[in-house]
Short mmCIF file of C-alpha atoms (C1' of nucleotides) in Angstrom, two decimals:
data_model
loop_
_atom_site.label_atom_id
_atom_site.label_comp_id
_atom_site.label_asym_id
_atom_site.label_seq_id
_atom_site.Cartn_x
_atom_site.Cartn_y
_atom_site.Cartn_z
CA MET C 1 -39.99 89.56 27.50
CA ILE C 2 -40.27 85.91 28.37
CA GLU C 3 -41.95 85.09 31.65
CA SER C 4 -39.27 83.44 33.66
CA THR C 5 -39.39 80.18 35.53
CA LEU C 6 -39.44 80.06 39.31
CA VAL C 7 -36.37 78.45 40.81
CA SER C 8 -36.47 76.48 43.99
CA VAL C 9 -33.54 75.10 45.89
CA ASP C 10 -33.97 71.71 47.59
CA VAL C 11 -31.35 70.57 50.02
CA ILE C 12 -30.22 67.10 51.04
CA VAL C 13 -28.98 67.81 54.55
CA LEU C 14 -26.59 65.20 55.87
CA ARG C 15 -25.17 64.56 59.30
CA PHE C 16 -23.17 61.69 60.74
CA ASP C 17 -24.54 60.35 64.00
CA PRO C 18 -21.82 58.40 65.84
CA ASP C 19 -24.39 56.77 68.15
CA ALA C 20 -26.61 55.55 65.33
CA ARG C 21 -23.40 54.73 63.42
CA ALA C 22 -25.05 56.06 60.28
CA VAL C 23 -25.46 59.09 58.06
CA LEU C 24 -28.82 60.80 58.66
CA VAL C 25 -30.89 63.00 56.36
CA GLY C 26 -32.80 65.95 57.77
CA VAL C 27 -36.37 66.39 56.52
CA ALA C 28 -39.24 68.47 57.87
CA SER C 29 -42.99 68.39 57.98
CA ARG C 30 -44.43 70.92 55.56
CA ALA C 31 -46.22 73.79 57.28
CA GLN C 32 -48.24 74.88 54.26
CA GLU C 33 -50.07 73.56 51.26
CA PRO C 34 -49.34 71.84 49.04
CA PHE C 35 -48.45 68.64 50.86
CA ALA C 36 -49.07 70.25 54.29
CA GLY C 37 -48.06 67.85 57.03
CA GLU C 38 -46.04 65.62 54.76
CA LEU C 39 -42.31 65.25 55.05
CA ALA C 40 -40.15 67.03 52.50
CA LEU C 41 -36.60 68.13 51.88
CA PRO C 42 -35.96 71.66 53.13
CA GLY C 43 -36.37 73.99 50.18
CA VAL C 44 -36.88 77.67 49.44
CA LEU C 45 -37.53 79.78 46.40
CA LEU C 46 -34.37 81.40 45.14
CA ALA C 47 -34.60 85.16 45.50
CA ARG C 48 -33.44 87.49 42.78
CA GLY C 49 -29.68 87.80 42.95
CA GLU C 50 -29.35 85.35 45.79
CA ARG C 51 -26.39 82.98 45.80
CA LEU C 52 -27.09 79.27 45.91
CA ARG C 53 -24.97 78.96 49.02
CA ASP C 54 -27.12 81.57 50.80
CA ALA C 55 -30.35 79.95 49.72
CA THR C 56 -29.05 76.63 51.02
CA THR C 57 -28.35 78.12 54.42
CA ARG C 58 -31.74 79.81 54.41
CA ALA C 59 -33.47 76.51 53.72
CA VAL C 60 -31.53 74.69 56.43
CA THR C 61 -32.09 77.36 59.08
CA GLY C 62 -35.66 78.22 58.09
CA LYS C 63 -37.11 74.81 57.42
CA LEU C 64 -35.07 72.62 59.76
CA GLY C 65 -34.48 75.20 62.49
CA LEU C 66 -30.71 74.72 62.62
CA ALA C 67 -28.28 77.47 63.49
CA GLU C 68 -26.41 79.01 60.58
CA GLU C 69 -23.11 77.99 62.15
CA SER C 70 -24.00 74.32 62.09
CA VAL C 71 -23.70 74.22 58.30
CA THR C 72 -20.20 72.92 57.61
CA ALA C 73 -20.20 72.64 53.82
CA THR C 74 -22.51 72.87 50.85
CA GLY C 75 -22.44 72.11 47.17
CA GLN C 76 -24.40 71.42 44.01
CA LEU C 77 -25.94 68.19 42.83
CA THR C 78 -28.23 68.44 39.77
CA THR C 79 -31.17 70.37 38.43
CA PHE C 80 -34.63 68.88 37.99
CA ASP C 81 -36.79 70.44 35.31
CA GLU C 82 -39.93 68.29 35.13
CA PRO C 83 -42.62 71.00 34.72
CA SER C 84 -45.28 69.20 36.73
CA ARG C 85 -43.13 68.55 39.78
CA ASP C 86 -44.90 71.27 41.78
CA PRO C 87 -48.71 71.45 41.58
CA ARG C 88 -48.57 75.24 41.91
CA GLY C 89 -46.93 75.50 38.54
CA PRO C 90 -43.68 74.85 36.75
CA THR C 91 -40.58 75.37 38.82
CA LEU C 92 -37.00 74.43 38.35
CA SER C 93 -35.46 72.63 41.30
CA ILE C 94 -31.75 72.87 41.94
CA ALA C 95 -30.72 70.04 44.25
CA LEU C 96 -27.91 70.82 46.66
CA TRP C 97 -26.22 69.07 49.54
CA ALA C 98 -25.30 70.46 52.95
CA THR C 99 -23.40 68.86 55.78
CA VAL C 100 -24.24 69.96 59.32
CA THR C 101 -23.07 69.33 62.86
CA ARG C 102 -25.26 67.79 65.55
CA PRO C 103 -28.14 70.22 66.07
CA THR C 104 -29.65 71.41 69.32
CA GLY C 105 -33.38 72.01 69.51
CA ASP C 106 -34.16 71.78 65.82
CA LEU C 107 -37.43 71.02 64.03
CA ALA C 108 -35.95 68.37 61.78
CA VAL C 109 -36.87 64.74 61.49
CA TRP C 110 -33.65 62.77 61.08
CA ARG C 111 -33.76 59.53 59.17
CA ARG C 112 -31.06 57.14 58.08
CA LEU C 113 -29.99 57.72 54.48
CA ASP C 114 -30.77 54.09 53.71
CA ASP C 115 -34.28 54.44 55.14
CA VAL C 116 -35.67 57.73 53.90
CA PRO C 117 -39.48 57.87 54.19
CA ALA C 118 -41.81 58.88 51.37
CA LEU C 119 -41.46 62.59 50.69
CA ALA C 120 -43.60 65.28 49.08
CA PHE C 121 -43.21 66.65 45.52
CA ASP C 122 -40.61 64.71 43.52
CA HIS C 123 -38.29 64.60 46.50
CA ASP C 124 -38.16 60.81 46.51
CA ARG C 125 -36.75 61.00 43.04
CA ILE C 126 -34.30 63.72 44.00
CA VAL C 127 -32.95 61.61 46.84
CA ALA C 128 -32.79 58.49 44.68
CA ASP C 129 -31.07 60.25 41.80
CA CYS C 130 -28.60 62.08 44.01
CA ARG C 131 -27.53 59.20 46.24
CA PRO C 132 -24.89 57.92 43.83
CA LEU C 133 -23.60 61.45 43.40
CA LEU C 134 -23.22 61.78 47.17
CA ALA C 135 -21.54 58.38 47.46
CA ASP C 136 -19.11 59.47 44.79
CA LYS C 137 -18.09 62.56 46.76
CA LEU C 138 -16.90 60.68 49.80
CA TRP C 139 -13.07 60.73 50.07
CA ARG C 140 -12.94 62.59 46.73
CA ASP C 141 -14.64 65.88 47.60
CA VAL C 142 -12.64 67.01 50.61
CA PRO C 143 -15.03 69.72 51.92
CA PHE C 144 -17.91 67.24 51.72
CA THR C 145 -15.98 64.57 53.57
CA ALA C 146 -14.62 66.93 56.20
CA GLY C 147 -18.03 68.52 56.66
CA LEU C 148 -19.64 65.16 57.21
CA LEU C 149 -17.05 63.61 59.53
CA GLY C 150 -15.79 66.71 61.29
CA PRO C 151 -12.15 67.52 62.01
CA GLU C 152 -11.42 64.34 63.96
CA PHE C 153 -12.80 60.83 63.68
CA THR C 154 -11.85 57.20 64.03
CA THR C 155 -11.49 54.50 61.41
CA ALA C 156 -14.64 52.81 62.68
CA GLN C 157 -16.61 56.01 62.10
CA ALA C 158 -15.13 56.32 58.64
CA LEU C 159 -16.29 52.77 57.97
CA ASP C 160 -19.80 53.63 59.18
CA VAL C 161 -20.02 56.69 56.94
CA THR C 162 -18.74 54.76 53.94
CA GLU C 163 -21.26 52.00 54.52
CA SER C 164 -24.11 54.51 54.85
CA LEU C 165 -23.25 56.23 51.60
CA THR C 166 -22.15 53.38 49.38
CA GLY C 167 -24.05 50.47 50.91
CA GLU C 168 -20.88 48.43 51.32
CA ARG C 169 -18.56 48.24 54.29
CA PRO C 170 -14.94 48.23 53.15
CA TYR C 171 -12.12 46.37 54.86
CA PRO C 172 -10.36 48.62 57.41
CA ALA C 173 -6.94 48.20 55.85
CA ASN C 174 -8.24 49.15 52.41
CA LEU C 175 -10.15 52.18 53.69
CA GLY C 176 -7.02 53.26 55.52
CA ARG C 177 -5.11 53.34 52.25
CA THR C 178 -7.91 55.30 50.60
CA MET C 179 -7.78 57.83 53.41
CA ASP C 180 -3.99 58.06 53.19
CA ARG C 181 -4.46 59.51 49.73
CA VAL C 182 -7.00 62.18 50.77
CA PRO C 183 -5.22 65.55 50.73
CA GLY C 184 -5.27 67.29 54.09
CA LEU C 185 -6.22 64.16 56.01
CA GLU C 186 -3.63 62.68 58.30
CA ARG C 187 -3.34 59.58 60.40
CA THR C 188 -2.38 60.62 63.93
CA SER C 189 -0.79 58.50 66.61
CA GLN C 190 -3.32 59.69 69.15
CA HIS C 191 -5.82 57.24 70.62
CA ALA C 192 -9.48 58.05 71.09
CA SER C 193 -11.00 57.52 74.53
CA ALA C 194 -11.73 53.93 75.42
CA LEU C 195 -14.94 52.33 74.26
CA PRO C 196 -17.90 51.54 76.49
CA LYS C 197 -17.89 47.83 75.71
CA GLY C 198 -14.18 47.19 75.83
CA GLY C 199 -11.89 46.67 72.91
CA ARG C 200 -8.77 48.33 71.65
CA PRO C 201 -9.01 52.13 71.59
CA PRO C 202 -9.06 53.42 68.02
CA LEU C 203 -6.61 55.82 66.47
CA VAL C 204 -7.71 59.28 65.41
CA TRP C 205 -7.66 60.71 61.91
CA ARG C 206 -7.48 64.48 61.55
CA PHE C 207 -8.18 66.98 58.81
CA SER C 208 -5.55 69.69 58.81
CA ALA C 209 -6.55 73.25 59.67
CA GLY C 210 -7.20 74.68 56.21
CA VAL C 211 -9.55 71.87 55.34
CA ALA C 212 -11.49 71.14 58.51
CA PRO C 213 -14.78 72.91 59.20
CA ALA C 214 -15.12 75.40 62.03
CA MET S 1 -43.97 86.70 46.86
CA ILE S 2 -40.26 86.74 46.27
CA GLU S 3 -39.12 88.20 43.00
CA SER S 4 -37.56 85.32 41.22
CA THR S 5 -34.22 85.14 39.50
CA LEU S 6 -33.94 84.99 35.75
CA VAL S 7 -32.51 81.74 34.48
CA SER S 8 -30.41 81.53 31.37
CA VAL S 9 -29.16 78.43 29.69
CA ASP S 10 -25.68 78.51 28.15
CA VAL S 11 -24.65 75.70 25.89
CA ILE S 12 -21.23 74.27 25.10
CA VAL S 13 -21.87 72.93 21.60
CA LEU S 14 -19.39 70.28 20.52
CA ARG S 15 -18.71 68.67 17.20
CA PHE S 16 -15.92 66.41 15.99
CA ASP S 17 -14.33 67.51 12.75
CA PRO S 18 -12.52 64.58 11.12
CA ASP S 19 -10.58 66.91 8.81
CA ALA S 20 -9.32 69.15 11.58
CA ARG S 21 -8.86 65.97 13.66
CA ALA S 22 -10.20 67.85 16.67
CA VAL S 23 -13.30 68.61 18.70
CA LEU S 24 -14.69 72.04 17.88
CA VAL S 25 -16.84 74.38 19.97
CA GLY S 26 -19.56 76.46 18.35
CA VAL S 27 -19.78 80.09 19.41
CA ALA S 28 -21.54 83.04 17.85
CA SER S 29 -21.15 86.75 17.58
CA ARG S 30 -23.70 88.51 19.79
CA ALA S 31 -26.31 90.45 17.84
CA GLN S 32 -27.41 92.66 20.72
CA GLU S 33 -26.08 94.52 23.71
CA PRO S 34 -24.53 93.76 26.07
CA PHE S 35 -21.33 92.54 24.45
CA ALA S 36 -22.72 93.12 20.92
CA GLY S 37 -20.28 91.80 18.33
CA GLU S 38 -18.32 89.74 20.80
CA LEU S 39 -18.23 85.97 20.68
CA ALA S 40 -20.30 84.09 23.23
CA LEU S 41 -21.70 80.66 23.94
CA PRO S 42 -25.21 80.23 22.54
CA GLY S 43 -27.64 80.96 25.35
CA VAL S 44 -31.30 81.77 25.88
CA LEU S 45 -33.51 82.72 28.78
CA LEU S 46 -35.41 79.75 30.08
CA ALA S 47 -39.13 80.25 29.53
CA ARG S 48 -41.67 79.40 32.19
CA GLY S 49 -42.27 75.66 32.15
CA GLU S 50 -39.70 75.03 29.45
CA ARG S 51 -37.59 71.91 29.68
CA LEU S 52 -33.83 72.33 29.74
CA ARG S 53 -33.55 70.06 26.74
CA ASP S 54 -35.90 72.31 24.74
CA ALA S 55 -34.07 75.45 25.77
CA THR S 56 -30.82 73.85 24.68
CA THR S 57 -32.20 73.11 21.23
CA ARG S 58 -33.62 76.61 21.04
CA ALA S 59 -30.22 78.11 21.81
CA VAL S 60 -28.44 75.93 19.27
CA THR S 61 -30.93 76.57 16.48
CA GLY S 62 -31.55 80.22 17.25
CA LYS S 63 -28.05 81.44 18.04
CA LEU S 64 -25.92 79.13 15.90
CA GLY S 65 -28.43 78.61 13.10
CA LEU S 66 -28.23 74.84 13.13
CA ALA S 67 -31.12 72.58 12.25
CA GLU S 68 -32.94 70.97 15.13
CA GLU S 69 -32.10 67.52 13.75
CA SER S 70 -28.40 68.13 13.96
CA VAL S 71 -28.49 68.00 17.76
CA THR S 72 -27.50 64.45 18.64
CA ALA S 73 -27.41 64.58 22.45
CA THR S 74 -27.60 67.05 25.32
CA GLY S 75 -27.00 67.07 29.06
CA GLN S 76 -26.32 69.13 32.16
CA LEU S 77 -23.03 70.46 33.42
CA THR S 78 -23.23 72.91 36.34
CA THR S 79 -24.97 76.04 37.47
CA PHE S 80 -23.23 79.40 37.82
CA ASP S 81 -24.74 81.81 40.31
CA GLU S 82 -22.37 84.79 40.46
CA PRO S 83 -24.88 87.69 40.63
CA SER S 84 -22.78 90.12 38.59
CA ARG S 85 -22.16 87.77 35.67
CA ASP S 86 -24.65 89.64 33.49
CA PRO S 87 -24.54 93.47 33.52
CA ARG S 88 -28.32 93.60 32.99
CA GLY S 89 -28.87 92.13 36.41
CA PRO S 90 -28.54 88.94 38.38
CA THR S 91 -29.20 85.79 36.42
CA LEU S 92 -28.56 82.18 37.07
CA SER S 93 -26.77 80.37 34.29
CA ILE S 94 -27.26 76.66 33.81
CA ALA S 95 -24.42 75.30 31.71
CA LEU S 96 -25.31 72.44 29.38
CA TRP S 97 -23.57 70.50 26.66
CA ALA S 98 -24.87 69.54 23.24
CA THR S 99 -23.30 67.41 20.56
CA VAL S 100 -24.15 68.16 16.94
CA THR S 101 -23.44 66.81 13.49
CA ARG S 102 -21.61 68.73 10.80
CA PRO S 103 -23.78 71.78 10.02
CA THR S 104 -24.68 73.21 6.64
CA GLY S 105 -24.97 76.96 6.28
CA ASP S 106 -24.86 77.88 9.95
CA LEU S 107 -23.95 81.15 11.65
CA ALA S 108 -21.53 79.59 14.07
CA VAL S 109 -17.85 80.22 14.52
CA TRP S 110 -16.16 76.89 15.17
CA ARG S 111 -13.00 76.83 17.25
CA ARG S 112 -10.88 74.02 18.57
CA LEU S 113 -11.73 73.15 22.16
CA ASP S 114 -8.09 73.67 23.08
CA ASP S 115 -8.09 77.13 21.50
CA VAL S 116 -11.32 78.82 22.51
CA PRO S 117 -11.15 82.61 22.05
CA ALA S 118 -12.10 85.14 24.73
CA LEU S 119 -15.85 85.13 25.21
CA ALA S 120 -18.45 87.53 26.58
CA PHE S 121 -20.01 87.42 30.07
CA ASP S 122 -18.38 84.78 32.27
CA HIS S 123 -18.30 82.32 29.40
CA ASP S 124 -14.54 81.89 29.60
CA ARG S 125 -15.01 80.66 33.12
CA ILE S 126 -17.87 78.38 32.12
CA VAL S 127 -15.74 76.75 29.45
CA ALA S 128 -12.75 76.45 31.77
CA ASP S 129 -14.78 74.98 34.64
CA CYS S 130 -16.70 72.58 32.43
CA ARG S 131 -13.80 71.20 30.41
CA PRO S 132 -12.85 68.58 32.99
CA LEU S 133 -16.50 67.58 33.28
CA LEU S 134 -16.66 67.06 29.53
CA ALA S 135 -13.42 65.09 29.48
CA ASP S 136 -14.81 62.87 32.18
CA LYS S 137 -17.88 62.02 30.10
CA LEU S 138 -15.96 60.55 27.19
CA TRP S 139 -16.30 56.73 27.10
CA ARG S 140 -18.32 56.90 30.34
CA ASP S 141 -21.43 58.80 29.23
CA VAL S 142 -22.56 56.78 26.24
CA PRO S 143 -25.01 59.30 24.69
CA PHE S 144 -22.33 61.98 24.92
CA THR S 145 -19.72 59.77 23.29
CA ALA S 146 -22.06 58.48 20.59
CA GLY S 147 -23.35 61.99 19.94
CA LEU S 148 -19.84 63.31 19.47
CA LEU S 149 -18.39 60.51 17.35
CA GLY S 150 -21.49 59.42 15.47
CA PRO S 151 -22.57 55.84 14.83
CA GLU S 152 -19.35 54.76 13.10
CA PHE S 153 -15.76 55.87 13.49
CA THR S 154 -12.19 54.65 13.40
CA THR S 155 -9.66 54.18 16.16
CA ALA S 156 -7.67 57.14 14.87
CA GLN S 157 -10.74 59.36 15.20
CA ALA S 158 -11.33 58.06 18.70
CA LEU S 159 -7.73 58.98 19.49
CA ASP S 160 -8.26 62.48 18.11
CA VAL S 161 -11.39 63.03 20.18
CA THR S 162 -9.72 61.74 23.31
CA GLU S 163 -6.75 64.00 22.78
CA SER S 164 -9.00 67.01 22.21
CA LEU S 165 -10.95 66.44 25.39
CA THR S 166 -8.31 65.23 27.81
CA GLY S 167 -5.18 66.84 26.38
CA GLU S 168 -3.40 63.49 26.20
CA ARG S 169 -3.24 61.04 23.35
CA PRO S 170 -3.56 57.48 24.62
CA TYR S 171 -1.87 54.45 23.13
CA PRO S 172 -4.11 52.80 20.53
CA ALA S 173 -4.04 49.40 22.22
CA ASN S 174 -5.06 50.91 25.55
CA LEU S 175 -7.86 53.00 24.05
CA GLY S 176 -9.09 49.87 22.28
CA ARG S 177 -9.49 48.12 25.61
CA THR S 178 -11.30 51.14 27.05
CA MET S 179 -13.69 51.08 24.11
CA ASP S 180 -14.21 47.33 24.46
CA ARG S 181 -15.81 48.07 27.81
CA VAL S 182 -18.21 50.76 26.55
CA PRO S 183 -21.70 49.25 26.48
CA GLY S 184 -23.25 49.28 23.01
CA LEU S 185 -19.96 49.91 21.23
CA GLU S 186 -18.57 47.12 19.12
CA ARG S 187 -15.39 46.51 17.20
CA THR S 188 -16.33 45.50 13.65
CA SER S 189 -14.18 43.63 11.18
CA GLN S 190 -15.04 46.13 8.48
CA HIS S 191 -12.33 48.34 7.05
CA ALA S 192 -12.84 52.03 6.38
CA SER S 193 -12.02 53.36 2.94
CA ALA S 194 -8.36 53.78 2.21
CA LEU S 195 -6.58 56.90 3.36
CA PRO S 196 -5.45 59.70 1.05
CA LYS S 197 -1.83 59.51 2.08
CA GLY S 198 -1.43 55.76 2.15
CA GLY S 199 -1.20 53.52 5.14
CA ARG S 200 -3.16 50.58 6.42
CA PRO S 201 -6.94 51.11 6.24
CA PRO S 202 -8.41 51.43 9.72
CA LEU S 203 -11.07 49.22 11.25
CA VAL S 204 -14.50 50.64 12.06
CA TRP S 205 -16.12 50.83 15.50
CA ARG S 206 -19.89 50.97 15.63
CA PHE S 207 -22.47 51.98 18.23
CA SER S 208 -25.38 49.57 18.17
CA ALA S 209 -28.79 50.82 17.08
CA GLY S 210 -30.33 51.72 20.45
CA VAL S 211 -27.36 53.86 21.36
CA ALA S 212 -26.34 55.61 18.19
CA PRO S 213 -27.80 59.00 17.29
CA ALA S 214 -30.11 59.41 14.31
"C1'" DT Q 1 11.25 49.03 -1.04
"C1'" DA Q 2 10.48 53.23 1.69
"C1'" DA Q 3 7.23 55.98 4.04
"C1'" DA Q 4 3.01 56.35 6.29
"C1'" DT Q 5 -0.47 54.74 8.90
"C1'" DA Q 6 -2.99 50.91 11.72
"C1'" DG Q 7 -3.22 47.17 14.95
"C1'" DT Q 8 -1.44 43.57 18.59
"C1'" DG Q 9 1.06 41.04 22.27
"C1'" DT Q 10 2.84 41.62 26.50
"C1'" DC Q 11 5.44 43.61 30.45
"C1'" DT Q 12 5.02 46.60 34.42
"C1'" DC Q 13 2.91 49.29 37.96
"C1'" DT Q 14 -0.74 50.75 40.78
"C1'" DG Q 15 -4.83 50.37 43.34
"C1'" DA Q 16 -9.00 47.67 44.92
"C1'" DG Q 17 -10.36 43.73 47.27
"C1'" DA Q 18 -9.82 39.93 50.43
"C1'" DC Q 19 -8.25 37.80 54.40
"C1'" DA Q 20 -5.32 35.95 58.03
"C1'" DC Q 21 -2.90 37.51 61.66
"C1'" DT Q 22 -1.55 40.62 65.49
"C1'" DA Q 23 -2.71 44.24 69.17
"C1'" DT Q 24 -5.11 46.27 73.15
"C1'" DA Q 25 -8.84 47.11 75.78
"C1'" DC Q 26 -12.62 45.35 79.61
"C1'" DA Q 27 -14.76 41.66 82.45
"C1'" DT H 1 -8.16 34.12 80.01
"C1'" DG H 2 -12.17 35.10 77.04
"C1'" DT H 3 -14.59 38.39 74.37
"C1'" DA H 4 -14.80 42.48 71.86
"C1'" DT H 5 -12.92 45.76 69.21
"C1'" DA H 6 -8.85 47.87 66.34
"C1'" DG H 7 -5.00 47.69 63.19
"C1'" DT H 8 -1.42 45.47 59.82
"C1'" DG H 9 1.04 42.60 56.37
"C1'" DT H 10 0.48 40.57 52.23
"C1'" DC H 11 -1.58 37.88 48.38
"C1'" DT H 12 -4.34 38.28 44.26
"C1'" DC H 13 -6.56 40.35 40.48
"C1'" DA H 14 -8.02 43.93 37.24
"C1'" DG H 15 -7.05 48.02 34.75
"C1'" DA H 16 -3.91 51.88 33.14
"C1'" DG H 17 0.20 52.83 30.93
"C1'" DA H 18 4.15 51.91 27.99
"C1'" DC H 19 6.38 50.00 24.23
"C1'" DA H 20 8.23 46.86 20.82
"C1'" DC H 21 6.71 44.49 17.17
"C1'" DT H 22 3.76 43.20 13.16
"C1'" DA H 23 0.40 44.48 9.27
"C1'" DT H 24 -1.32 46.88 5.19
"C1'" DT H 25 -1.58 50.49 2.25
"C1'" DT H 26 0.43 54.26 -1.48
"C1'" DA H 27 4.28 56.16 -4.02
#
DNA sequence: TAAATAGTGTCTCTGAGACACTATACA
DNA sequence: TGTATAGTGTCTCAGAGACACTATTTA
């Protein structure tokens, strides 16, 4: 019988912060060696028979201190198999994404996706390699998009999220046409509450019931 | 210490057969229980510290009986985590692709990608879920494309491969423009040898040295 | 010359990008 | 009325798709 590899699950936890007008990544200070005290992506060892989705939730709740209900969507990215990535020995790392709602009283350090600090293990590489994959999901992967933006949002917020993920801010008219083609997303005629600094109140976009997160 | 999950690697082995004018998948009859005698994708358990690339080669050589040199390119697809997928107990399955050259004296059963027979485990599902991912790689993932078609090929062969993977046969002129934009692929002015049934001899496309498989 | 195959020129349609212009709020 | 924000109409350009037409071989 072959001795099997350990499998860890490392999660890129994303959240849109309307005040910061940016997508944030949740990382946490490591409690134990190796890399104690350094920032790292939340990760756990996959238990025998455990689903990836469950391990993702376990990492987000256990390492970032978020409530289970705040996880709005999850999914796979890629697998990293460099044997020396963990000094304790060879482990496979399955990279996953999770979108979460604004947390209350969590342990996480939230940093802008375009300004992620140095992380432990090979987590810098995981973030770098997975960023294009995440950017590609926006407006194409409906659960990802709905999980990130929530059931209702304005065009300006959609612009902010797009800029955070792709690095480029599209023209509003063009983004509007992109959104018109997203299944389950509809342009409402409802106006959002007025802005603090004046200006025309924005219209609201809404994901229909089957698609929107709880 | 958490008891860790077993990780298996299941490979979708692809090869272009110019005579059949189609992309073929290599499967093999299982030698042992469970599912002894049934066809299955070549797969192995990932050893501790083993790279995915090495496990892929091991599966292709061990289960299909191909030479190591016939593997021209490999890559990741997705991970399947359904706990009941293997009756022996919960295992994670990492699906990978490999492209190979025409084998000599192998154990494999080669079937057209559009006519894959019923397979053991959840391999039907793996093939079904991964087909769109494979189709998406053609002309976009250069190692995949070069591995499948080899260093030199004709437009007609490119049409056959495209039809096998996507289900639709493009117009030659349009496919030519797609290929013009593939980095490392060049349209030569060299004619292939004349055809058995008459007709204009086709031009040859060539992958440049750094890109083409050995 | 007919049949079979290969290759090209070009029209159309769609979607991304760019930008000027219009609309609606607060001070 | 000025400033700040939001939203729209439309031009342009690139790429996908479609197709008619031309080219080169064998029988």
